[in-house]
PDB file of C-alpha atoms in Angstrom:
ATOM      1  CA  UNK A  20       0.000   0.000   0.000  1.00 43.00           C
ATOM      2  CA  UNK A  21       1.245   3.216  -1.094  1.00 43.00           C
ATOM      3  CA  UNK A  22       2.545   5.806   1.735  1.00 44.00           C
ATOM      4  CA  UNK A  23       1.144   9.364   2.236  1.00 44.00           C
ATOM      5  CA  UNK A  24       4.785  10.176   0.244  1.00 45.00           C
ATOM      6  CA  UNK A  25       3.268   8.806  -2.978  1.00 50.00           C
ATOM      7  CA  UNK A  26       0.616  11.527  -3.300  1.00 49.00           C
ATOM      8  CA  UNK A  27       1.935  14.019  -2.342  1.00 50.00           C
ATOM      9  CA  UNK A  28       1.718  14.770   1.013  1.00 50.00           C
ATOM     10  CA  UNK A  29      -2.189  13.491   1.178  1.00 49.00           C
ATOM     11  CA  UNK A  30      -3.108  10.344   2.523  1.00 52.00           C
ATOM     12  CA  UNK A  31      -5.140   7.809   0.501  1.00 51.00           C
ATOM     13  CA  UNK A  32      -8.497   8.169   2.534  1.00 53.00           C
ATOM     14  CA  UNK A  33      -8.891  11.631   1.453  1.00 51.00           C
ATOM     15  CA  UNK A  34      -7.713  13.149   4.755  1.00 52.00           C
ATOM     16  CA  UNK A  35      -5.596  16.372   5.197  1.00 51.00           C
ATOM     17  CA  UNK A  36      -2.329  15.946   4.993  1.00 56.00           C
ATOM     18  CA  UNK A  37      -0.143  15.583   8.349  1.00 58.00           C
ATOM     19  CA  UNK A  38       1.875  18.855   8.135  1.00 64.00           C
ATOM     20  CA  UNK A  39      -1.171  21.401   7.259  1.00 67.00           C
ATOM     21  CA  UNK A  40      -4.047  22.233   9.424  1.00 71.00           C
ATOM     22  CA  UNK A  41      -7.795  21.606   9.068  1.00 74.00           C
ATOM     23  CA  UNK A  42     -10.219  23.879   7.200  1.00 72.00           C
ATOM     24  CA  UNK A  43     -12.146  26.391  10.241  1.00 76.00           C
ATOM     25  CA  UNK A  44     -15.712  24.580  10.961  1.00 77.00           C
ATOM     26  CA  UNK A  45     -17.339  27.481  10.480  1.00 75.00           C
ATOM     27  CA  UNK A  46     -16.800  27.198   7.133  1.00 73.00           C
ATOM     28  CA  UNK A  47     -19.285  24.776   6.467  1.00 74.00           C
ATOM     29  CA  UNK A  48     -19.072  22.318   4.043  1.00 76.00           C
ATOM     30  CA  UNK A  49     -17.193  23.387   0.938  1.00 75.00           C
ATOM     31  CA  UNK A  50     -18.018  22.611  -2.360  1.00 75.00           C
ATOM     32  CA  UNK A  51     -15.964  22.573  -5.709  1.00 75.00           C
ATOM     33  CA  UNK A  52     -18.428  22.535  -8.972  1.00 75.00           C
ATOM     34  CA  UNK A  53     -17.600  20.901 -11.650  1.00 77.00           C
ATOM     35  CA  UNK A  54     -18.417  24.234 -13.950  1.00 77.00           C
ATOM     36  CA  UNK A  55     -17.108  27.114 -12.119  1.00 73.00           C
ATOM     37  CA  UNK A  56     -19.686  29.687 -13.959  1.00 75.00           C
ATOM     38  CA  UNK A  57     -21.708  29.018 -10.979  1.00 75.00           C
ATOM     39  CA  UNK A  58     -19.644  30.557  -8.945  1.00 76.00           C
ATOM     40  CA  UNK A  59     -20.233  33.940 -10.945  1.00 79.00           C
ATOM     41  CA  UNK A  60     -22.291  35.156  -8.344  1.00 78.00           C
ATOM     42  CA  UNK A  61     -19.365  34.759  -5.414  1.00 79.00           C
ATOM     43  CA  UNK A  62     -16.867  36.248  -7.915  1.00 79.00           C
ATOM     44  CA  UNK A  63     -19.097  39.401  -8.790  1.00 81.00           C
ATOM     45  CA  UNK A  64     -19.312  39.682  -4.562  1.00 78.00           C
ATOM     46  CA  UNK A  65     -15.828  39.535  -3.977  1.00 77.00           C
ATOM     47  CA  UNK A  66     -15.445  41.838  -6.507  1.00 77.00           C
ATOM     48  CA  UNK A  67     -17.318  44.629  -4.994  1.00 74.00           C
ATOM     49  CA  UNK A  68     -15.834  44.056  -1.601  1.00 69.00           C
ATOM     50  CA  UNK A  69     -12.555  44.569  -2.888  1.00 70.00           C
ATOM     51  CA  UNK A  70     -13.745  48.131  -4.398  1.00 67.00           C
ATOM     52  CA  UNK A  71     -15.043  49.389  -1.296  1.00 59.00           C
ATOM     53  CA  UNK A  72     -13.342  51.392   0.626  1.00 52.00           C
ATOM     54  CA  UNK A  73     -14.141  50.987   4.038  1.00 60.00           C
ATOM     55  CA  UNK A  74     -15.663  47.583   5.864  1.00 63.00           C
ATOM     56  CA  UNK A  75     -19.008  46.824   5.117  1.00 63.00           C
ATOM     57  CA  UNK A  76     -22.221  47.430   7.530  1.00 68.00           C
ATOM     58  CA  UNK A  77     -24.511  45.206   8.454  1.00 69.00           C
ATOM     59  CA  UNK A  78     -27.182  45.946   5.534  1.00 69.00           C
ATOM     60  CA  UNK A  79     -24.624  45.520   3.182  1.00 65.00           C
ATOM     61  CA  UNK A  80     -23.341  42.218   4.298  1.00 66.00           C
ATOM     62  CA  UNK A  81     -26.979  41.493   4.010  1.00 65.00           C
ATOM     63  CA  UNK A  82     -27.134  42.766   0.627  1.00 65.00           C
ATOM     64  CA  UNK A  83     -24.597  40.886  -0.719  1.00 64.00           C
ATOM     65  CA  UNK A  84     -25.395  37.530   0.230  1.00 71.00           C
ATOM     66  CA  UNK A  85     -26.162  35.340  -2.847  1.00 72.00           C
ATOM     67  CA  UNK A  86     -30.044  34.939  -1.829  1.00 71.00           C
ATOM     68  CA  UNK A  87     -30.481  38.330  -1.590  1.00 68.00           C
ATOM     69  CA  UNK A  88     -28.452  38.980  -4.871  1.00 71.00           C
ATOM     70  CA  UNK A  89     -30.960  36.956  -6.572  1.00 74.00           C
ATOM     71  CA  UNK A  90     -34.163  38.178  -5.480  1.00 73.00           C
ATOM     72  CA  UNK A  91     -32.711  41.658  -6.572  1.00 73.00           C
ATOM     73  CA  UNK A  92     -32.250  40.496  -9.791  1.00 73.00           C
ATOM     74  CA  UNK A  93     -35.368  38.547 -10.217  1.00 74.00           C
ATOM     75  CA  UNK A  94     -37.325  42.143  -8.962  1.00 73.00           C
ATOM     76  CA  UNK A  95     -35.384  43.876 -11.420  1.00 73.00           C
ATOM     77  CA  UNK A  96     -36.450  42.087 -13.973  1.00 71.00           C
ATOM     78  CA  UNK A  97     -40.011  42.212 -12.972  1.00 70.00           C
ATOM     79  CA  UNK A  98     -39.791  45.862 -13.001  1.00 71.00           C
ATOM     80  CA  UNK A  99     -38.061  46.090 -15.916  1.00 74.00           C
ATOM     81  CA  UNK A 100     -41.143  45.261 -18.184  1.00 73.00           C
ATOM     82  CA  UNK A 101     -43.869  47.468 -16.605  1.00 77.00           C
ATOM     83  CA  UNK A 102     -41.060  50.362 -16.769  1.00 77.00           C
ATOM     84  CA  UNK A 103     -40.548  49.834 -20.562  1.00 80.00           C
ATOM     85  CA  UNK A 104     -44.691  49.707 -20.869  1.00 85.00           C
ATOM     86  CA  UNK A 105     -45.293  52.960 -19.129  1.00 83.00           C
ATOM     87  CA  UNK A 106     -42.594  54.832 -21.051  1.00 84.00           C
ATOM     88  CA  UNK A 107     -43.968  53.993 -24.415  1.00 85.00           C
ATOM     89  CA  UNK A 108     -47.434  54.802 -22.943  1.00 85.00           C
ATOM     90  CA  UNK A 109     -45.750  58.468 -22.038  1.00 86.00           C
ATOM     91  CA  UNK A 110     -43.827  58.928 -25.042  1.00 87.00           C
ATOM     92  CA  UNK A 111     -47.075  58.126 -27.025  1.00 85.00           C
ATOM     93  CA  UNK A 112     -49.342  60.614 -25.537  1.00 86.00           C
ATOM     94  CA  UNK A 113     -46.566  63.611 -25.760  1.00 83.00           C
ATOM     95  CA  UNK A 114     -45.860  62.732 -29.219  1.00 83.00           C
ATOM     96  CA  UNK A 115     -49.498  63.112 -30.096  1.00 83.00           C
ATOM     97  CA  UNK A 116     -49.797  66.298 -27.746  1.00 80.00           C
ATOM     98  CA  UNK A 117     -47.173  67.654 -30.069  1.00 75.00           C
ATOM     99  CA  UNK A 118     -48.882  66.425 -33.167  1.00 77.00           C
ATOM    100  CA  UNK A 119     -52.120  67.970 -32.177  1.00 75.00           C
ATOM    101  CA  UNK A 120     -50.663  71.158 -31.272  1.00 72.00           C
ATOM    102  CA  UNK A 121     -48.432  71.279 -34.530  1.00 69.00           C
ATOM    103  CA  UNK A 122     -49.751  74.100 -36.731  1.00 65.00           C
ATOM    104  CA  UNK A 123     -50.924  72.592 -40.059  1.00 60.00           C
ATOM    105  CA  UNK A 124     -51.053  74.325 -43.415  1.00 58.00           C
ATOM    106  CA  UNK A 125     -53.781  77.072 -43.402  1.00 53.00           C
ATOM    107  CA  UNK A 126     -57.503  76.177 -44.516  1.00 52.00           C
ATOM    108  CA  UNK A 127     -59.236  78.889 -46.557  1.00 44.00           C
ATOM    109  CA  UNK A 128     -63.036  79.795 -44.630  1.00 40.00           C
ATOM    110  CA  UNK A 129     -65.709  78.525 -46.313  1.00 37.00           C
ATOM    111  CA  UNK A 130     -68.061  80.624 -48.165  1.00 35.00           C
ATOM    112  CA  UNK A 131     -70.200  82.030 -45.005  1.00 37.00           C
ATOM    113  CA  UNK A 132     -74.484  81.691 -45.763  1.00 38.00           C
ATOM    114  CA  UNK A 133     -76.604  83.627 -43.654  1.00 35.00           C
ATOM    115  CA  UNK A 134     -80.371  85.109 -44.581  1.00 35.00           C
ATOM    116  CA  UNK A 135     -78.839  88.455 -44.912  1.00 36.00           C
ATOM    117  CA  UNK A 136     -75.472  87.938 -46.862  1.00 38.00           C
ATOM    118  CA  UNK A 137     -73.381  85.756 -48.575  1.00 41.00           C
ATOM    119  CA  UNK A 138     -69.579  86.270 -49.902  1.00 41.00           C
ATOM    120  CA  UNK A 139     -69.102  84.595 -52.649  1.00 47.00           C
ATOM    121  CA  UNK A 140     -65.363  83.984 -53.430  1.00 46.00           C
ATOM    122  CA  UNK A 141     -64.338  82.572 -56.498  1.00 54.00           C
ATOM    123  CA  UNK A 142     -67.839  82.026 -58.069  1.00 82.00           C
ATOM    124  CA  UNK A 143     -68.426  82.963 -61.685  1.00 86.00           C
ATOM    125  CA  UNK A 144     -71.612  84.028 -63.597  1.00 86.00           C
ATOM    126  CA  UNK A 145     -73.244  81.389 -65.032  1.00 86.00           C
ATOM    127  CA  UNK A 146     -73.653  82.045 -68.797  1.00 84.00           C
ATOM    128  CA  UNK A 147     -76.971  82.549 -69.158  1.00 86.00           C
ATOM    129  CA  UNK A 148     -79.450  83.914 -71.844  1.00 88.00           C
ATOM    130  CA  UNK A 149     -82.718  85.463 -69.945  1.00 89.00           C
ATOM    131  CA  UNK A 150     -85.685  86.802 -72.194  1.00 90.00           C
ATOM    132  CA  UNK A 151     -85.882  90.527 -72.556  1.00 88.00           C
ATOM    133  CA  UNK A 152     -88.547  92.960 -72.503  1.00 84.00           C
ATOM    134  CA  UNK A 153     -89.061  92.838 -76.357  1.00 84.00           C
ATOM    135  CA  UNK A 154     -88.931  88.744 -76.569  1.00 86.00           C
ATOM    136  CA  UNK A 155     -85.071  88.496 -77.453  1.00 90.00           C
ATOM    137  CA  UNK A 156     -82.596  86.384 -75.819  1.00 90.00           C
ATOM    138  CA  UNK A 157     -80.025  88.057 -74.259  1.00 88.00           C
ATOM    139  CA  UNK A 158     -76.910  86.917 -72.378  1.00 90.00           C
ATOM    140  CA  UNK A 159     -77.017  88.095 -68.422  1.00 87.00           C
ATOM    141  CA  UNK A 160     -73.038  88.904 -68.715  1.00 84.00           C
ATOM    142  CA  UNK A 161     -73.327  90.302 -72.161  1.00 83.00           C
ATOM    143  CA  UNK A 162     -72.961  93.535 -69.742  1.00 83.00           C
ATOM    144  CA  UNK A 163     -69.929  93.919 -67.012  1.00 86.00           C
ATOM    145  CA  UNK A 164     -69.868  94.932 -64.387  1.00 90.00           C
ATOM    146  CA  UNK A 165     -73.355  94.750 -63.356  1.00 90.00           C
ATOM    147  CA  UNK A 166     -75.358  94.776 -60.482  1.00 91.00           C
ATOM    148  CA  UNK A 167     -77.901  92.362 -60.836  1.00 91.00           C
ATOM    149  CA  UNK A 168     -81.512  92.217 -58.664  1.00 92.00           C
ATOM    150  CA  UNK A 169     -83.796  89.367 -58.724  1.00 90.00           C
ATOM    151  CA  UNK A 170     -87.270  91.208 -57.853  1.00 90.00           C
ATOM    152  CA  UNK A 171     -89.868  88.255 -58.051  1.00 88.00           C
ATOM    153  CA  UNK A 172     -92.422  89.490 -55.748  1.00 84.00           C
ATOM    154  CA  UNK A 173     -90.892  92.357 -54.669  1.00 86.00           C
ATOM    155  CA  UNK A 174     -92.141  96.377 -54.788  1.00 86.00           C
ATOM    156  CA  UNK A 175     -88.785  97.377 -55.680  1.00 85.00           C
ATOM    157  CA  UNK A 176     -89.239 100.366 -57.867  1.00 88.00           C
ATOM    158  CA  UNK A 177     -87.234 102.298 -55.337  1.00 90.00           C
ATOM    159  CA  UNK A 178     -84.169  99.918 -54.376  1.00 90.00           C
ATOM    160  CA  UNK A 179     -83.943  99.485 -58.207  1.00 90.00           C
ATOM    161  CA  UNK A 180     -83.766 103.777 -58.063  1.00 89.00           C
ATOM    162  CA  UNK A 181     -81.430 103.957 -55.715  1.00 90.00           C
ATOM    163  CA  UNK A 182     -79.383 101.459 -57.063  1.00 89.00           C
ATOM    164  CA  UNK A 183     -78.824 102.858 -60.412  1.00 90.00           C
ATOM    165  CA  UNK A 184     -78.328 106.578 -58.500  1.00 89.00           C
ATOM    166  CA  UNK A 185     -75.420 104.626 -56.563  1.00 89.00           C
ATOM    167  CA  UNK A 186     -73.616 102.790 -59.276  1.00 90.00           C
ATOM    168  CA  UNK A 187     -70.664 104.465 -61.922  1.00 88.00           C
ATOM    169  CA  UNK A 188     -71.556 105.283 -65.248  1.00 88.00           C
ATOM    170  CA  UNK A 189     -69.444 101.649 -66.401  1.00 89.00           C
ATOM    171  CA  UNK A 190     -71.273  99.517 -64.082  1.00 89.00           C
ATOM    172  CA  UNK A 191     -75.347  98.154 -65.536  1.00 90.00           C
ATOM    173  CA  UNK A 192     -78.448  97.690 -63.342  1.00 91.00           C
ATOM    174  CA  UNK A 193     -80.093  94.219 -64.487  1.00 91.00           C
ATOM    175  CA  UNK A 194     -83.606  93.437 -63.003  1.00 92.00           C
ATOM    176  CA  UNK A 195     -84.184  89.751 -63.201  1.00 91.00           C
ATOM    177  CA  UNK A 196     -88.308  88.580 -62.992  1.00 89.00           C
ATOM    178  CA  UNK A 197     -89.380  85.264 -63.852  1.00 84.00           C
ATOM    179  CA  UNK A 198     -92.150  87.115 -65.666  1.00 75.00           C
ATOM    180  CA  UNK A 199     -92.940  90.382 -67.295  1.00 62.00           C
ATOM    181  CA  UNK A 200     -95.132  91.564 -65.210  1.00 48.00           C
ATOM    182  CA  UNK A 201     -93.394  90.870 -62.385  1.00 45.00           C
ATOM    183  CA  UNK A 202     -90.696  93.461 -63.668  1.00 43.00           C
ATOM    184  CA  UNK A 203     -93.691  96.457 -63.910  1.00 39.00           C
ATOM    185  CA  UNK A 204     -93.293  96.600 -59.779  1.00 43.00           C
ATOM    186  CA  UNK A 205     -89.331  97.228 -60.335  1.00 44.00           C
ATOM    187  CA  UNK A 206     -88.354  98.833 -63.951  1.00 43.00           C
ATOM    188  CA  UNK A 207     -90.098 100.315 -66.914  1.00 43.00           C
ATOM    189  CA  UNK A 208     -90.646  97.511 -69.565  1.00 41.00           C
ATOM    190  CA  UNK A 209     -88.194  98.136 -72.212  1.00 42.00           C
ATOM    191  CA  UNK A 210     -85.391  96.663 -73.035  1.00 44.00           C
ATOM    192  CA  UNK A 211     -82.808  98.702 -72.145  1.00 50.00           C
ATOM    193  CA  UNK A 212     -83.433 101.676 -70.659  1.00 51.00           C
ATOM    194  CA  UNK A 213     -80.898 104.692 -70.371  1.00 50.00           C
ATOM    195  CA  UNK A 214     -81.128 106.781 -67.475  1.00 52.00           C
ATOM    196  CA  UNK A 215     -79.472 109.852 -66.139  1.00 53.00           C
ATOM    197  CA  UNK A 216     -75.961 110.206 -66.199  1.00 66.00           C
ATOM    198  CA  UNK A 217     -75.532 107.752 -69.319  1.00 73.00           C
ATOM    199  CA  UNK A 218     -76.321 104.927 -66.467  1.00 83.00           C
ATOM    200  CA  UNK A 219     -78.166 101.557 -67.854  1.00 81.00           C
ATOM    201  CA  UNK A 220     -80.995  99.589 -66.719  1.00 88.00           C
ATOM    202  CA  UNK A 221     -81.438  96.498 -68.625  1.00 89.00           C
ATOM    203  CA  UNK A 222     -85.506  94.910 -67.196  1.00 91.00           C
ATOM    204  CA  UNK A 223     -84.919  90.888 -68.261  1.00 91.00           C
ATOM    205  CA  UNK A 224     -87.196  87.914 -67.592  1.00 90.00           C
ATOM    206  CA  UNK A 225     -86.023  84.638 -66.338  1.00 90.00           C
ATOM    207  CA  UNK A 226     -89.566  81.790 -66.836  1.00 90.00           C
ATOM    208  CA  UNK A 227     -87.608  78.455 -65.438  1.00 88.00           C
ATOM    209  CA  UNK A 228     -85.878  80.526 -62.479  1.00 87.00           C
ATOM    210  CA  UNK A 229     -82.530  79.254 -63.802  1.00 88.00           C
ATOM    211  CA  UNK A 230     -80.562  81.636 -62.402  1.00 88.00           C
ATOM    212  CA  UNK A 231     -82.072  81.671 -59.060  1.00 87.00           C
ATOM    213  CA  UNK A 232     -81.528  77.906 -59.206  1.00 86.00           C
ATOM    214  CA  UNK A 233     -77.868  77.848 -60.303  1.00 87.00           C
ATOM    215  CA  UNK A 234     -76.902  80.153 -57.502  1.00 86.00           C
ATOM    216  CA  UNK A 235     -79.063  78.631 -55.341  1.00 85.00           C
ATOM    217  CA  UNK A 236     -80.536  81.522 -53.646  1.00 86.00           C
ATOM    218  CA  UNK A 237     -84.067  80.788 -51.555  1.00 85.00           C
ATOM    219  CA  UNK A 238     -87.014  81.395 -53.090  1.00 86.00           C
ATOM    220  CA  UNK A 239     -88.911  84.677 -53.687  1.00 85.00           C
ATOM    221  CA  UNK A 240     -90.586  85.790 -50.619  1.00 85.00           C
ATOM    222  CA  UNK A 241     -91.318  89.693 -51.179  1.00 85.00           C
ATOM    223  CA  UNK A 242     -87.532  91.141 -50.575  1.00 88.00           C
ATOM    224  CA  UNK A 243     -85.239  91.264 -53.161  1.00 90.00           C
ATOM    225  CA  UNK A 244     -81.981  89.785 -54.020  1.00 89.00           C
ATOM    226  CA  UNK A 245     -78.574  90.879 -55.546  1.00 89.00           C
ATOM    227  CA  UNK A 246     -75.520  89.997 -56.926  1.00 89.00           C
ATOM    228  CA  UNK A 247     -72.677  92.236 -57.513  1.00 90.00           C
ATOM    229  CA  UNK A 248     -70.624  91.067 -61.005  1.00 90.00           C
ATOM    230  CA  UNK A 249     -67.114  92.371 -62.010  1.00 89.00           C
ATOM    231  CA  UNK A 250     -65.782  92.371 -65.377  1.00 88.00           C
ATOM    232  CA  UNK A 251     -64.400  89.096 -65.609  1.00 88.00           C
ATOM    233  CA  UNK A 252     -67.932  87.526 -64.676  1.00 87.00           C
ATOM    234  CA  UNK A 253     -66.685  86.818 -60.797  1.00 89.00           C
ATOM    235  CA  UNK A 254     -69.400  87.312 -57.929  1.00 88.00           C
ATOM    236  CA  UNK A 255     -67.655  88.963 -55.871  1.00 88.00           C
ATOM    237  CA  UNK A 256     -70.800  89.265 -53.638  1.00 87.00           C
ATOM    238  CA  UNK A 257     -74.470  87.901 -53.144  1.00 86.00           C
ATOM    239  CA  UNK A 258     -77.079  89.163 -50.895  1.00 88.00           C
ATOM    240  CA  UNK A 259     -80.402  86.521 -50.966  1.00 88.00           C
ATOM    241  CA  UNK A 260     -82.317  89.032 -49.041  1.00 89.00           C
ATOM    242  CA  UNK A 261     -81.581  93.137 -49.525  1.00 87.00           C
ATOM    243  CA  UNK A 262     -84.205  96.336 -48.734  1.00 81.00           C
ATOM    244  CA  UNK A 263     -81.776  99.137 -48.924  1.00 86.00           C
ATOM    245  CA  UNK A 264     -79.305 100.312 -51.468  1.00 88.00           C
ATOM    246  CA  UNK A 265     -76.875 100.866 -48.242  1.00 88.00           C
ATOM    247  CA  UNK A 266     -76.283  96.687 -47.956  1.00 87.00           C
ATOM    248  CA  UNK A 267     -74.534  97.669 -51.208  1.00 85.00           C
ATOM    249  CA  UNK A 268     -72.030 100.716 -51.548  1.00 86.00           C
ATOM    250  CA  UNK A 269     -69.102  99.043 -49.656  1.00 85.00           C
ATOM    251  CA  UNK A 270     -68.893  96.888 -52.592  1.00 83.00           C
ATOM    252  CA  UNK A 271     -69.754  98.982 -54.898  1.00 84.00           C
ATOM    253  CA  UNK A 272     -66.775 101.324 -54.296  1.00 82.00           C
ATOM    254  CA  UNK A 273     -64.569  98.133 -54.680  1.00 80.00           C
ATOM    255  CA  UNK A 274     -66.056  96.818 -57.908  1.00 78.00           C
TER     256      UNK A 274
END
């Protein structure tokens, strides 16, 4: 049987050797793994005891036990994920905040209709031939600029009066009736009818309401209605319901 000489110094039952101590018992029982990546956790501890400073306290001796170690990662990681959700939540809401908030490219106003008046940007005359006083057809922008009234219904002798006392000398009056007689209330019956100051008023009959339809103003209910025209046929303004020649010299000064 071999000696404690042939291994070493160790004898053959796995004892310690006769010239070296035993391991302290409060040690415990020491284990060697066979893969020493389990040990990652003692290493990493060790590590950080060697870069403190000073001696641990009590609460960090706790800390660094390997239970405790691996509860604080485990928490960690459960943390982790609600963390991550409530960011993207956050970011989410600012970014639409900001998108909200973000000035876009301006948005022309719509064309405003109200029982009294109605700007009309844009809109051109519809080419139209209405009946004149004398049975000819005549076209309704054969004439520009014009101010035109639609008088079904309507004693408007004097609005048509003061109208053609307001406009210039370039700019015709056109009554528009949906019959002749209707036009009798508003303008003499002829079919074009010079006035003072070289000023025109041109009386023409509309049977089918065309116009009326195509600009889709209400229908006739005693008051008057006009439409300013410049020389390139563009509304520049329609009023569905007027009683005074007033409702129109702002624009006439512009036209």
């Amino acid at each position: 049987m071999a000696g404690a000489s042939d291994n070493g110094g160790w004898s053959s039952d796995g004892g310690s050797p006769d010239d070296l101590p035993d391991l302290p018992e409060e040690w415990g029982v020491i284990v060697i793994p066979d893969d020493l990546s389990e040990l990652s956790d003692e290493v990493e501890a060790i590590r950080e005891e060697l870069r403190l400073s000073g001696p641990p306290t009590r609460w960090q001796r706790l800390l660094r036990r390997p239970g405790v170690r691996r509860v604080r990662r485990l928490a960690a990681k459960a943390v982790r994920a609600p963390v991550l959700i409530v960011s993207l939540a956050v970011m989410v809401t600012v970014a639409s905040l900001f998108a909200s908030a973000w000035p876009g490219p301006p948005r022309q106003p719509a064309a405003q209709r109200t029982a009294a008046t109605a700007a009309v940007g844009g809109t051109t005359l519809p080419a139209l031939e209405l009946i004149a006083s004398d049975g000819r057809t005549v076209p309704i922008n054969g004439q520009l600029p014009a101010v035109i009234l639609l008088i079904d219904g309507c004693a408007c002798a004097e609005l048509v009066s003061d109208t053609v006392d307001a406009v210039r000398p370039e700019i015709a009056v056109i009554t528009v009736s949906s019959t002749a007689t209707a036009s009798a209330a508003g303008t003499p019956p002829t079919n074009t009818t010079p006035q003072a100051a070289g000023k025109i008023l041109r009386p023409l009959h509309d049977p089918t309401g065309s116009l009326r339809s195509h600009l889709e103003l209400p229908a006739p209910d005693g008051v008057a209605a006009a439409i300013i025209v410049d020389r390139s046929s563009k509304i520049v303004r329609q009023i569905p319901r007027i009683a005074s020649v007033e409702d129109l010299r702002a624009d006439l000064a512009r036209l």
